[in-house]
């Protein structure tokens, strides 16, 4: 997306970014329509495409998010210029949590501080 100034649109921390997933890069990275930077899912790590489990992780993210409207809270920008976001489907489901639940990604505790583990524990005890 090009802003009125003619410069590429850059998301700022805590901004909500929305769009349709137009391309899956791997199991934790994708592109949204209207957003120049790649989106990296916050709090998870999935195998890269060429690594063991990479094709399965990429396929899982495609099944969850491809061609769907996604809303992401911009948490950070990583050293590669990707927007790191906590992303949600229109139903409110957290995309990273779905990836973890499928076994296609694992929680990256260094960044998540156990967010998904705690959320999972709370969900299990509420049942």
mmCIF file of C-alpha atoms in Angstrom:
data_model
loop_
_atom_site.group_PDB
_atom_site.id
_atom_site.type_symbol
_atom_site.label_atom_id
_atom_site.label_comp_id
_atom_site.label_asym_id
_atom_site.label_seq_id
_atom_site.Cartn_x
_atom_site.Cartn_y
_atom_site.Cartn_z
ATOM 1 C CA UNK A 1 0.000 0.000 0.000
ATOM 2 C CA UNK A 2 1.295 3.473 -0.792
ATOM 3 C CA UNK A 3 0.518 6.297 1.602
ATOM 4 C CA UNK A 4 -0.547 9.750 0.403
ATOM 5 C CA UNK A 5 3.083 10.894 0.669
ATOM 6 C CA UNK A 6 4.076 8.307 -1.919
ATOM 7 C CA UNK A 7 6.156 6.363 0.603
ATOM 8 C CA UNK A 8 5.429 2.738 1.519
ATOM 9 C CA UNK A 9 3.112 2.320 4.481
ATOM 10 C CA UNK A 10 5.037 1.368 7.644
ATOM 11 C CA UNK A 11 3.054 -0.030 10.559
ATOM 12 C CA UNK A 12 3.779 1.263 14.049
ATOM 13 C CA UNK A 13 3.844 -0.753 17.280
ATOM 14 C CA UNK A 14 0.392 -1.546 18.710
ATOM 15 C CA UNK A 15 -1.275 -0.641 15.407
ATOM 16 C CA UNK A 16 -3.910 -3.053 14.068
ATOM 17 C CA UNK A 17 -3.089 -4.326 10.601
ATOM 18 C CA UNK A 18 -5.792 -6.002 8.562
ATOM 19 C CA UNK A 19 -5.934 -7.628 5.186
ATOM 20 C CA UNK A 20 -6.402 -10.835 3.274
ATOM 21 C CA UNK A 21 -3.585 -13.368 3.373
ATOM 22 C CA UNK A 22 -2.284 -13.342 -0.195
ATOM 23 C CA UNK A 23 0.881 -15.446 0.175
ATOM 24 C CA UNK A 24 2.211 -17.952 2.703
ATOM 25 C CA UNK A 25 6.016 -17.839 2.985
ATOM 26 C CA UNK A 26 6.422 -20.613 5.555
ATOM 27 C CA UNK A 27 4.784 -21.836 8.765
ATOM 28 C CA UNK A 28 5.095 -18.526 10.602
ATOM 29 C CA UNK A 29 5.360 -15.853 7.892
ATOM 30 C CA UNK A 30 2.901 -14.517 5.319
ATOM 31 C CA UNK A 31 1.868 -11.449 3.306
ATOM 32 C CA UNK A 32 -1.339 -9.469 3.741
ATOM 33 C CA UNK A 33 -3.022 -7.519 0.971
ATOM 34 C CA UNK A 34 -2.216 -3.820 1.196
ATOM 35 C CA UNK A 35 0.800 -4.289 3.487
ATOM 36 C CA UNK A 36 4.304 -4.073 2.035
ATOM 37 C CA UNK A 37 6.175 -5.917 4.791
ATOM 38 C CA UNK A 38 5.928 -9.609 5.541
ATOM 39 C CA UNK A 39 4.025 -10.561 8.689
ATOM 40 C CA UNK A 40 5.790 -12.860 11.182
ATOM 41 C CA UNK A 41 3.559 -14.550 13.764
ATOM 42 C CA UNK A 42 4.427 -13.426 17.283
ATOM 43 C CA UNK A 43 5.328 -15.988 19.921
ATOM 44 C CA UNK A 44 5.847 -19.053 17.727
ATOM 45 C CA UNK A 45 8.533 -20.729 15.719
ATOM 46 C CA UNK A 46 7.830 -23.070 12.822
ATOM 47 C CA UNK A 47 10.342 -25.059 10.766
ATOM 48 C CA UNK A 48 11.639 -23.311 7.648
ATOM 49 C CA UNK A 49 10.450 -24.601 4.267
ATOM 50 C CA UNK A 50 13.521 -26.741 3.546
ATOM 51 C CA UNK A 51 13.867 -28.098 7.096
ATOM 52 C CA UNK A 52 12.206 -31.268 8.397
ATOM 53 C CA UNK A 53 8.555 -30.425 9.068
ATOM 54 C CA UNK A 54 8.765 -27.208 7.043
ATOM 55 C CA UNK A 55 6.424 -28.276 4.260
ATOM 56 C CA UNK A 56 3.878 -29.504 6.807
ATOM 57 C CA UNK A 57 4.057 -26.230 8.776
ATOM 58 C CA UNK A 58 3.647 -24.186 5.595
ATOM 59 C CA UNK A 59 0.661 -26.316 4.573
ATOM 60 C CA UNK A 60 -0.905 -25.955 8.053
ATOM 61 C CA UNK A 61 -0.654 -22.151 7.935
ATOM 62 C CA UNK A 62 -2.136 -22.177 4.423
ATOM 63 C CA UNK A 63 -5.075 -24.301 5.632
ATOM 64 C CA UNK A 64 -5.672 -21.927 8.543
ATOM 65 C CA UNK A 65 -5.131 -18.558 6.887
ATOM 66 C CA UNK A 66 -4.741 -18.560 3.083
ATOM 67 C CA UNK A 67 -7.208 -16.213 1.362
ATOM 68 C CA UNK A 68 -8.765 -15.297 4.724
ATOM 69 C CA UNK A 69 -9.090 -11.885 6.280
ATOM 70 C CA UNK A 70 -6.686 -11.540 9.206
ATOM 71 C CA UNK A 71 -6.310 -8.851 11.863
ATOM 72 C CA UNK A 72 -2.905 -8.473 13.508
ATOM 73 C CA UNK A 73 -1.748 -6.418 16.452
ATOM 74 C CA UNK A 74 1.693 -5.056 15.524
ATOM 75 C CA UNK A 75 3.920 -6.141 18.427
ATOM 76 C CA UNK A 76 7.375 -5.440 16.977
ATOM 77 C CA UNK A 77 9.465 -5.202 13.820
ATOM 78 C CA UNK A 78 12.231 -7.785 13.579
ATOM 79 C CA UNK A 79 15.765 -7.393 12.276
ATOM 80 C CA UNK A 80 14.624 -8.532 8.821
ATOM 81 C CA UNK A 81 12.029 -5.754 8.581
ATOM 82 C CA UNK A 82 9.090 -8.098 9.119
ATOM 83 C CA UNK A 83 6.113 -6.961 11.133
ATOM 84 C CA UNK A 84 5.823 -9.259 14.142
ATOM 85 C CA UNK A 85 2.153 -9.553 14.959
ATOM 86 C CA UNK A 86 -0.332 -11.413 17.083
ATOM 87 C CA UNK A 87 -2.858 -12.352 14.414
ATOM 88 C CA UNK A 88 -6.499 -13.377 14.572
ATOM 89 C CA UNK A 89 -9.077 -14.875 12.249
ATOM 90 C CA UNK A 90 -12.483 -13.173 11.949
ATOM 91 C CA UNK A 91 -13.773 -15.725 14.491
ATOM 92 C CA UNK A 92 -11.294 -14.337 17.037
ATOM 93 C CA UNK A 93 -9.105 -17.452 16.969
ATOM 94 C CA UNK A 94 -5.400 -16.742 17.430
ATOM 95 C CA UNK A 95 -3.492 -18.020 14.371
ATOM 96 C CA UNK A 96 -0.347 -18.854 16.389
ATOM 97 C CA UNK A 97 -2.380 -20.806 18.940
ATOM 98 C CA UNK A 98 -3.972 -22.799 16.109
ATOM 99 C CA UNK A 99 -0.517 -23.576 14.681
ATOM 100 C CA UNK A 100 0.703 -24.734 18.108
ATOM 101 C CA UNK A 101 -2.454 -26.791 18.615
ATOM 102 C CA UNK A 102 -1.875 -28.597 15.313
ATOM 103 C CA UNK A 103 1.720 -29.337 16.258
ATOM 104 C CA UNK A 104 2.916 -27.367 13.225
ATOM 105 C CA UNK A 105 4.746 -24.751 15.324
ATOM 106 C CA UNK A 106 6.059 -24.468 18.839
ATOM 107 C CA UNK A 107 5.829 -21.638 21.289
ATOM 108 C CA UNK A 108 8.894 -19.405 21.221
ATOM 109 C CA UNK A 109 9.166 -18.714 24.973
ATOM 110 C CA UNK A 110 11.931 -16.122 24.530
ATOM 111 C CA UNK A 111 9.364 -13.810 22.947
ATOM 112 C CA UNK A 112 6.024 -15.100 24.243
ATOM 113 C CA UNK A 113 7.016 -15.451 27.918
ATOM 114 C CA UNK A 114 4.766 -18.522 28.041
ATOM 115 C CA UNK A 115 1.643 -16.685 26.810
ATOM 116 C CA UNK A 116 0.336 -19.674 24.832
ATOM 117 C CA UNK A 117 1.183 -22.224 27.534
ATOM 118 C CA UNK A 118 -0.666 -20.198 30.156
ATOM 119 C CA UNK A 119 -3.615 -19.590 27.796
ATOM 120 C CA UNK A 120 -3.791 -23.326 27.028
ATOM 121 C CA UNK A 121 -3.697 -24.218 30.729
ATOM 122 C CA UNK A 122 -6.491 -21.758 31.525
ATOM 123 C CA UNK A 123 -8.605 -23.092 28.648
ATOM 124 C CA UNK A 124 -8.130 -26.689 29.836
ATOM 125 C CA UNK A 125 -9.095 -25.868 33.437
ATOM 126 C CA UNK A 126 -12.246 -24.012 32.301
ATOM 127 C CA UNK A 127 -13.614 -27.157 30.642
#
